[in-house]
C-alpha cells in the first residue's frame, strides 16, 4: 500500500482519482453542450430578428409608396446601402424623431421586436439553466451513488471482519484516494484476522502451558508433601531421614530449575532480557558450556568429544555474541545429547565456518528423532518418544537464544544413528531495530533470574 507522506493534495494527486476525472469530463461535456446550444439559439434568434425587422421596414416602405413613390424608393435604396448615410443625416433624423419619443431613453419593452427578442431570450436561458442543472444533478447523483455504494459495501465487509472474524467478501481495487483507503482497510482486515487468530492460538498455548507447568510441579510437590508428612510423624530412623531429605532437596532443585528456565524463556520471548552482543571468544564460550554438563556426562558415563575445528574456523577466535547466553544454549544442547545417549556413548561437539555463518554442531549416538517428531521438538514441554529425563524446556530455550542472536537452531536424525543439532549464528549480525531489547549493549551478567 502507498505510504501517505503529506496531507496536502496537489493537482496531480487529485487528478489521478477516477471520480475526479469523470467529473471533469462531465463538466467539460456540459460546457461544450451549453456552448453549442447557445450558438444555435443566437443564430436562430438573429435570423428571426432580421426577418421581423425586414418585415417592418417593408411595411413602412409600402405605406410611403402609396403617398410618395419617390420617397419610398429612396427609403428602400438607403436600407439597401446604409454606408451612404452620413453623420449629418443621422443628426437630422434624430431631430425629426425626438418629438415622437424615439430616443435611446425609450423603454425597450415598448418596441415589439426588442421585447419579443428579450422575452424569448430569457425563456430560453431559464429553460437551458434548468435543463443543464437537471442533467448535472442526474450525473452527479449517479457518480456519487457508485462511490457511496463501494464505501458502504466496504464498511459492511469490515464490520463482518471485526464482529465475526470473517474474510473480506468484497474487495475494491482502483486508483486514487479511495483505492488507497480500500487497500488500507483490506490490509487492516487481514492483520486483524491474523491478530485474532494469534490471540486464539496464544490463549490455547497459555492454557496448555499452565496445564504442563501444573503437571511438572505436581509430582515434586506430591513427593515433598509425602516425605514431609513421614518426617513429621517421627517414626523414621536417621538413615531414612537423610534419604528423605536428600530426595526433598532434589525435588526442590528440580522445581527451582523449572521455574528459572520458564522465567528465562518468558523474558527472552518478551524481549525483556538484555543481551550483550559484542565480539567474544568462541573457544571460551564452548568451554563454558562443556563445564556446565561435564558432571552430568560423568554420572551417565557418556564421553563428550570436542572435534578440532578446521584451520579456517580455528583462525576465527571472536564472533559477535553474548557469551553467557550462547553458552547456556550450547549447554542445553549438550545436556539433551547426553540424556539421550546410552551408557558408554559419545557426544561430539564442534564448530565450522562458512563465508557468512558460524555453525555449532552437536551429535550423539542416541536413538535419533522420528521424522514425525521433528516439527514439534522445539515446543515447550514436548518430550519425544525416545524419552529422556528432561521436562522439555532445554531445546525451546536454546532455540529462543539462537533467534535472539539473529541465528537459528535446526535438528535432524543422522543416517548412521543418533541426532545432530546445528546452531547457526551470523558472522556479521544485522543492525537491530531501535528499541529491540535483545541487542541492548547493557550486559545482564549480574542479573538475578
Coordinates of C-alpha atoms in Angstrom, one line a residue:
X1 CA 0.0 0.0 0.0
X2 CA 1.3 3.5 -0.8
X3 CA 2.6 5.4 2.2
X4 CA 1.0 8.8 2.8
X5 CA 3.7 11.3 3.5
X6 CA 1.6 14.5 3.4
X7 CA -2.0 15.5 3.9
X8 CA -1.7 18.1 1.2
X9 CA -3.2 17.1 -2.1
X10 CA -1.6 18.5 -5.2
X11 CA -3.3 18.8 -8.6
X12 CA -1.6 15.7 -9.9
X13 CA -2.7 13.6 -6.9
X14 CA -6.2 14.9 -7.2
X15 CA -6.3 14.2 -10.9
X16 CA -5.4 10.6 -10.6
X17 CA -8.7 9.9 -8.8
X18 CA -11.1 8.3 -11.3
X19 CA -14.2 10.2 -9.9
X20 CA -12.4 13.5 -10.3
X21 CA -11.5 12.7 -13.9
X22 CA -15.0 11.6 -14.6
X23 CA -16.4 14.7 -13.0
X24 CA -14.0 16.9 -15.1
X25 CA -15.2 15.1 -18.3
X26 CA -18.8 15.6 -17.3
X27 CA -18.3 19.3 -16.7
X28 CA -16.4 19.7 -19.9
X29 CA -19.2 18.0 -21.8
X30 CA -21.8 20.2 -20.2
X31 CA -19.8 23.3 -21.1
X32 CA -19.4 22.2 -24.7
X33 CA -23.1 21.3 -24.9
X34 CA -24.0 24.7 -23.4
X35 CA -21.8 26.5 -26.0
X36 CA -23.4 24.6 -28.9
X37 CA -26.9 25.3 -27.7
X38 CA -26.1 29.0 -27.1
X39 CA -24.7 29.2 -30.6
X40 CA -27.7 27.6 -32.2
X41 CA -30.1 29.9 -30.2
X42 CA -28.2 33.0 -31.2
X43 CA -28.2 32.0 -34.9
X44 CA -31.9 31.2 -34.8
X45 CA -32.7 34.4 -32.9
X46 CA -30.6 36.6 -35.2
X47 CA -32.5 35.2 -38.2
X48 CA -35.8 35.7 -36.6
X49 CA -34.9 39.3 -35.5
X50 CA -33.7 40.0 -39.0
X51 CA -36.9 38.8 -40.6
X52 CA -39.1 40.8 -38.2
X53 CA -37.0 43.9 -38.8
X54 CA -37.1 43.4 -42.6
X55 CA -40.9 42.8 -42.5
X56 CA -41.4 46.1 -40.6
X57 CA -39.3 48.1 -42.9
X58 CA -41.1 46.6 -45.9
X59 CA -44.4 47.6 -44.4
X60 CA -43.2 51.2 -43.9
X61 CA -41.9 51.4 -47.5
X62 CA -45.3 50.1 -48.7
X63 CA -47.1 52.8 -46.8
X64 CA -44.8 55.5 -48.2
X65 CA -45.2 54.2 -51.7
X66 CA -48.9 55.0 -51.7
X67 CA -48.4 58.7 -51.0
X68 CA -44.9 59.4 -52.3
X69 CA -43.4 56.7 -54.5
X70 CA -40.2 58.6 -54.9
X71 CA -39.6 58.8 -51.1
X72 CA -40.5 55.1 -50.8
X73 CA -37.9 54.3 -53.4
X74 CA -35.3 56.5 -51.6
X75 CA -36.0 54.7 -48.3
X76 CA -35.6 51.3 -49.9
X77 CA -32.3 52.4 -51.6
X78 CA -30.9 53.7 -48.3
X79 CA -31.8 50.5 -46.4
X80 CA -30.0 48.5 -49.1
X81 CA -26.9 50.8 -49.0
X82 CA -26.6 52.1 -45.4
X83 CA -23.0 53.0 -45.9
X84 CA -24.0 56.1 -47.9
X85 CA -25.5 57.7 -44.8
X86 CA -23.5 60.4 -43.1
X87 CA -23.3 61.9 -39.6
X88 CA -25.3 64.8 -40.8
X89 CA -28.1 62.5 -42.0
X90 CA -28.1 60.8 -38.6
X91 CA -28.3 64.1 -36.7
X92 CA -31.1 65.4 -38.9
X93 CA -33.0 62.2 -38.4
X94 CA -32.6 62.4 -34.6
X95 CA -34.1 65.9 -34.6
X96 CA -37.1 64.6 -36.6
X97 CA -37.7 61.5 -34.4
X98 CA -37.2 63.1 -30.9
X99 CA -40.7 64.8 -31.0
X100 CA -42.2 61.3 -31.3
X101 CA -40.2 59.9 -28.3
X102 CA -37.9 57.8 -30.4
X103 CA -34.7 58.3 -28.4
X104 CA -32.3 55.9 -26.6
X105 CA -34.3 56.5 -23.4
X106 CA -37.3 54.8 -25.0
X107 CA -38.3 51.7 -22.9
X108 CA -37.2 48.6 -24.9
X109 CA -40.4 46.9 -23.8
X110 CA -42.4 49.3 -26.0
X111 CA -40.6 48.1 -29.0
X112 CA -42.3 44.9 -30.2
X113 CA -39.2 43.4 -31.9
X114 CA -36.9 44.1 -29.0
X115 CA -39.4 43.0 -26.3
X116 CA -40.1 39.8 -28.2
X117 CA -36.4 39.0 -28.6
X118 CA -35.8 39.8 -24.9
X119 CA -38.7 37.6 -23.7
X120 CA -37.6 34.7 -25.9
X121 CA -34.0 35.0 -24.7
X122 CA -35.0 35.0 -21.1
X123 CA -37.3 32.0 -21.6
X124 CA -34.6 30.1 -23.5
X125 CA -31.9 31.0 -20.8
X126 CA -34.1 29.8 -18.0
X127 CA -35.0 26.6 -19.8
X128 CA -31.4 26.0 -20.6
X129 CA -30.2 26.5 -17.0
X130 CA -32.9 24.2 -15.6
X131 CA -32.1 21.5 -18.2
X132 CA -28.4 21.7 -17.5
X133 CA -28.9 21.7 -13.8
X134 CA -31.1 18.6 -14.0
X135 CA -28.6 16.9 -16.3
X136 CA -25.7 17.8 -13.9
X137 CA -27.7 16.6 -10.9
X138 CA -28.5 13.3 -12.5
X139 CA -24.9 12.7 -13.5
X140 CA -23.5 13.7 -10.1
X141 CA -26.1 11.5 -8.2
X142 CA -25.2 8.6 -10.4
X143 CA -21.4 9.1 -9.9
X144 CA -21.5 9.6 -6.2
X145 CA -24.0 6.9 -5.6
X146 CA -21.5 4.5 -7.2
X147 CA -18.8 5.7 -4.8
X148 CA -21.0 5.6 -1.8
X149 CA -22.1 2.1 -2.7
X150 CA -18.5 1.0 -2.8
X151 CA -17.8 2.6 0.6
X152 CA -20.9 1.1 2.1
X153 CA -20.0 -2.4 0.9
X154 CA -16.5 -1.9 2.2
X155 CA -17.9 -0.8 5.6
X156 CA -20.2 -3.8 5.8
X157 CA -17.4 -6.2 4.9
X158 CA -15.1 -4.6 7.5
X159 CA -17.9 -4.9 10.1
X160 CA -18.2 -8.6 9.3
X161 CA -14.5 -9.0 9.8
X162 CA -14.4 -7.1 13.1
X163 CA -17.5 -8.7 14.6
X164 CA -17.5 -12.2 13.1
X165 CA -13.8 -12.6 12.1
X166 CA -14.8 -13.4 8.5
X167 CA -12.6 -12.8 5.5
X168 CA -13.5 -9.8 3.3
X169 CA -16.1 -10.8 0.8
X170 CA -15.9 -7.5 -1.1
X171 CA -12.6 -6.1 -2.3
X172 CA -12.2 -2.8 -4.0
X173 CA -9.2 -2.2 -6.3
X174 CA -8.5 1.1 -8.1
X175 CA -6.5 4.3 -8.3
X176 CA -6.8 7.4 -6.2
X177 CA -7.5 8.1 -2.6
X178 CA -10.5 5.7 -2.4
X179 CA -8.2 2.9 -3.8
X180 CA -5.6 3.7 -1.1
X181 CA -8.3 3.7 1.6
X182 CA -9.7 0.4 0.3
X183 CA -6.2 -1.1 0.3
X184 CA -5.6 0.1 3.8
X185 CA -9.0 -1.3 5.0
X186 CA -8.2 -4.6 3.4
X187 CA -4.8 -4.8 4.9
X188 CA -6.3 -3.8 8.3
X189 CA -8.8 -6.6 7.9
X190 CA -6.1 -9.2 7.1
X191 CA -3.9 -8.1 10.0
X192 CA -6.9 -8.0 12.3
X193 CA -7.8 -11.6 11.4
X194 CA -4.2 -12.7 11.8
X195 CA -4.1 -10.9 15.2
X196 CA -7.4 -12.6 16.3
X197 CA -6.1 -15.9 15.2
X198 CA -2.8 -15.3 17.0
X199 CA -4.7 -14.4 20.1
X200 CA -6.7 -17.6 20.0
X201 CA -3.5 -19.6 19.4
X202 CA -1.8 -17.8 22.3
X203 CA -4.8 -18.5 24.5
X204 CA -4.7 -22.2 23.7
X205 CA -0.9 -22.2 24.2
X206 CA -1.2 -20.4 27.6
X207 CA -3.8 -22.9 28.6
X208 CA -1.6 -25.9 27.6
X209 CA 1.5 -24.3 29.2
X210 CA -0.3 -23.8 32.5
X211 CA -1.5 -27.4 32.3
X212 CA 2.1 -28.6 31.6
X213 CA 3.5 -26.5 34.4
X214 CA 0.9 -27.8 36.8
X215 CA 1.7 -31.3 35.7
X216 CA 5.5 -30.8 36.1
X217 CA 5.1 -29.3 39.6
X218 CA 2.5 -31.7 40.8
X219 CA 4.9 -34.7 41.0
X220 CA 7.7 -33.0 43.1
X221 CA 5.1 -31.3 45.3
X222 CA 3.4 -34.6 46.0
X223 CA 6.8 -36.1 46.9
X224 CA 7.6 -33.2 49.2
X225 CA 4.3 -33.5 50.9
X226 CA 4.6 -37.2 51.4
X227 CA 8.2 -37.1 52.7
X228 CA 7.4 -34.1 54.9
X229 CA 4.5 -36.0 56.5
X230 CA 6.7 -39.0 57.1
X231 CA 9.3 -36.9 58.8
X232 CA 6.7 -35.1 60.9
X233 CA 5.4 -38.5 62.2
X234 CA 8.9 -39.1 63.8
X235 CA 8.9 -42.8 63.1
X236 CA 11.8 -42.7 60.6
X237 CA 15.3 -43.6 61.6
X238 CA 18.3 -41.3 60.9
X239 CA 19.4 -43.1 57.7
X240 CA 15.9 -42.9 56.1
X241 CA 15.6 -39.3 57.3
X242 CA 18.7 -38.3 55.4
X243 CA 17.4 -40.2 52.4
X244 CA 14.1 -38.4 52.5
X245 CA 15.8 -35.0 53.0
X246 CA 18.1 -35.8 50.0
X247 CA 15.0 -36.6 47.9
X248 CA 13.3 -33.4 49.0
X249 CA 16.4 -31.5 48.1
X250 CA 16.5 -33.0 44.6
X251 CA 12.8 -32.2 44.1
X252 CA 13.3 -28.7 45.2
X253 CA 16.3 -28.3 42.8
X254 CA 14.1 -29.6 40.0
X255 CA 11.4 -27.1 40.8
X256 CA 13.9 -24.3 41.0
X257 CA 15.4 -25.2 37.7
X258 CA 11.9 -25.5 36.1
X259 CA 10.9 -22.1 37.5
X260 CA 14.1 -20.3 36.4
X261 CA 14.1 -21.8 33.0
X262 CA 10.5 -20.8 32.4
X263 CA 11.3 -17.3 33.6
X264 CA 14.3 -17.1 31.2
X265 CA 12.1 -18.3 28.3
X266 CA 9.4 -15.8 29.2
X267 CA 11.8 -12.9 29.4
X268 CA 13.6 -13.8 26.2
X269 CA 10.3 -14.2 24.3
X270 CA 9.0 -10.8 25.6
X271 CA 12.3 -9.1 24.7
X272 CA 12.7 -8.2 28.3
X273 CA 16.1 -9.9 28.6
X274 CA 19.1 -7.7 27.7
X275 CA 21.8 -9.5 25.7
X276 CA 25.3 -8.2 25.3
X277 CA 26.0 -8.7 21.6
X278 CA 29.7 -8.0 21.2
X279 CA 32.8 -9.8 19.8
X280 CA 33.7 -12.6 22.2
X281 CA 35.9 -15.7 22.2
X282 CA 34.3 -18.8 20.7
X283 CA 36.6 -21.3 22.5
X284 CA 35.8 -19.7 25.8
X285 CA 32.0 -19.9 25.2
X286 CA 32.3 -23.6 24.2
X287 CA 34.4 -24.4 27.2
X288 CA 31.9 -22.6 29.4
X289 CA 29.1 -24.8 28.0
X290 CA 31.2 -28.0 28.4
X291 CA 32.0 -27.3 32.1
X292 CA 28.2 -27.0 32.7
X293 CA 27.5 -30.5 31.6
X294 CA 30.6 -32.5 32.5
X295 CA 29.2 -33.7 35.8
X296 CA 26.1 -35.0 34.1
X297 CA 28.1 -36.7 31.4
X298 CA 30.3 -38.4 34.1
X299 CA 27.2 -39.6 36.0
X300 CA 25.8 -41.1 32.8
X301 CA 29.1 -42.5 31.7
X302 CA 28.9 -40.5 28.4
X303 CA 32.0 -39.0 26.8
X304 CA 32.0 -35.5 25.3
X305 CA 34.5 -35.1 22.5
X306 CA 35.4 -31.7 21.1
X307 CA 36.0 -32.0 17.4
X308 CA 39.0 -29.8 16.4
X309 CA 37.8 -27.1 14.0
X310 CA 39.2 -26.7 10.5
X311 CA 42.2 -24.3 10.1
X312 CA 39.9 -21.6 8.7
X313 CA 37.4 -22.0 11.6
X314 CA 40.3 -22.1 14.1
X315 CA 41.5 -18.7 12.9
X316 CA 38.1 -17.3 13.8
X317 CA 38.5 -16.6 17.5
X318 CA 35.9 -13.9 18.1
X319 CA 32.3 -13.6 16.8
X320 CA 29.6 -11.1 18.0
X321 CA 27.5 -12.9 20.6
X322 CA 26.5 -12.9 24.3
X323 CA 28.9 -15.5 25.8
X324 CA 26.8 -16.2 28.8
X325 CA 23.6 -16.9 26.9
X326 CA 25.1 -18.7 24.0
X327 CA 27.0 -20.9 26.4
X328 CA 23.7 -21.8 28.0
X329 CA 22.1 -22.6 24.7
X330 CA 25.1 -24.9 23.8
X331 CA 24.9 -26.4 27.3
X332 CA 21.3 -27.3 26.8
X333 CA 22.0 -29.0 23.5
X334 CA 24.9 -30.9 25.1
X335 CA 22.6 -31.9 28.1
X336 CA 19.9 -33.1 25.7
X337 CA 22.5 -35.2 23.8
X338 CA 23.9 -36.7 27.0
X339 CA 20.5 -37.6 28.3
X340 CA 19.6 -39.4 25.1
X341 CA 22.9 -41.2 24.7
X342 CA 23.4 -44.8 26.1
X343 CA 25.9 -45.5 28.7
X344 CA 29.3 -45.5 27.1
X345 CA 28.1 -43.4 24.3
X346 CA 29.9 -40.4 22.7
X347 CA 28.7 -36.9 22.2
X348 CA 30.7 -34.9 19.6
X349 CA 30.7 -31.1 19.6
X350 CA 32.4 -28.7 17.3
X351 CA 32.0 -25.7 15.0
X352 CA 32.6 -24.8 11.4
X353 CA 32.8 -21.6 9.5
X354 CA 31.2 -20.5 6.2
X355 CA 31.5 -17.2 4.4
X356 CA 28.7 -15.6 6.3
X357 CA 27.8 -18.1 9.2
X358 CA 29.3 -19.9 12.1
X359 CA 27.7 -23.3 12.8
X360 CA 27.9 -25.2 16.1
X361 CA 27.0 -28.8 15.7
X362 CA 26.4 -31.5 18.4
X363 CA 26.0 -35.2 17.5
X364 CA 25.0 -38.1 19.8
X365 CA 24.7 -41.9 19.5
X366 CA 21.2 -42.0 20.8
X367 CA 18.0 -43.4 19.1
X368 CA 17.6 -40.3 16.9
X369 CA 14.5 -38.3 16.2
X370 CA 11.5 -39.7 14.4
X371 CA 10.6 -37.8 11.3
X372 CA 7.1 -37.0 12.6
X373 CA 8.5 -35.5 15.8
X374 CA 11.0 -33.1 14.2
X375 CA 8.4 -30.2 13.8
X376 CA 7.5 -30.5 17.5
X377 CA 10.7 -31.0 19.4
X378 CA 11.2 -27.2 19.9
X379 CA 7.8 -26.8 21.6
X380 CA 7.7 -26.2 25.3
X381 CA 7.3 -29.4 27.5
X382 CA 7.4 -31.6 24.4
X383 CA 9.1 -34.9 25.1
X384 CA 9.8 -37.3 22.2
X385 CA 9.1 -41.0 22.2
X386 CA 12.8 -41.7 23.0
X387 CA 12.2 -40.5 26.5
X388 CA 14.9 -38.7 28.5
X389 CA 14.9 -37.2 32.0
X390 CA 14.2 -33.6 30.9
X391 CA 11.0 -31.7 31.0
X392 CA 11.1 -30.4 27.5
X393 CA 12.4 -26.8 28.1
X394 CA 16.1 -27.0 27.2
X395 CA 15.6 -27.1 23.4
X396 CA 13.0 -24.3 23.3
X397 CA 15.3 -22.2 25.4
X398 CA 18.3 -22.9 23.1
X399 CA 16.2 -22.1 20.0
X400 CA 15.0 -18.8 21.5
X401 CA 18.6 -17.8 22.4
X402 CA 19.7 -18.6 18.9
X403 CA 17.0 -16.5 17.4
X404 CA 17.7 -13.6 19.7
X405 CA 21.3 -13.7 18.3
X406 CA 19.9 -13.4 14.8
X407 CA 20.5 -17.1 14.1
X408 CA 18.6 -20.4 14.0
X409 CA 18.6 -23.9 15.5
X410 CA 17.8 -27.0 13.5
X411 CA 17.7 -30.7 14.2
X412 CA 17.9 -33.9 12.1
X413 CA 18.5 -37.6 12.5
X414 CA 21.8 -39.0 11.3
X415 CA 21.8 -41.8 8.8
X416 CA 24.3 -43.8 10.9
X417 CA 22.1 -43.3 14.0
X418 CA 21.7 -40.6 16.6
X419 CA 20.8 -36.9 16.3
X420 CA 22.5 -33.8 15.0
X421 CA 21.7 -30.3 16.2
X422 CA 23.1 -27.3 14.4
X423 CA 23.1 -23.8 15.9
X424 CA 23.8 -21.2 13.2
X425 CA 25.0 -17.7 14.0
X426 CA 25.7 -14.8 11.5
X427 CA 29.3 -13.7 11.5
X428 CA 28.1 -10.1 11.0
X429 CA 24.7 -9.6 12.6
X430 CA 22.4 -7.1 11.0
X431 CA 21.7 -3.9 12.9
X432 CA 19.0 -4.4 15.4
X433 CA 15.7 -2.4 15.2
X434 CA 15.6 0.6 17.5
X435 CA 14.2 -0.4 20.9
X436 CA 14.9 -4.2 20.5
X437 CA 16.0 -5.3 23.9
X438 CA 17.7 -8.4 22.6
X439 CA 20.5 -6.3 21.2
X440 CA 20.9 -3.9 24.1
X441 CA 24.5 -3.1 24.8
X442 CA 23.9 -3.3 28.6
X443 CA 25.1 -6.7 30.0
X444 CA 22.9 -8.7 32.3
X445 CA 25.6 -11.0 33.6
X446 CA 24.9 -10.0 37.1
X447 CA 21.1 -10.1 36.8
X448 CA 19.2 -12.4 39.1
X449 CA 16.6 -14.6 37.4

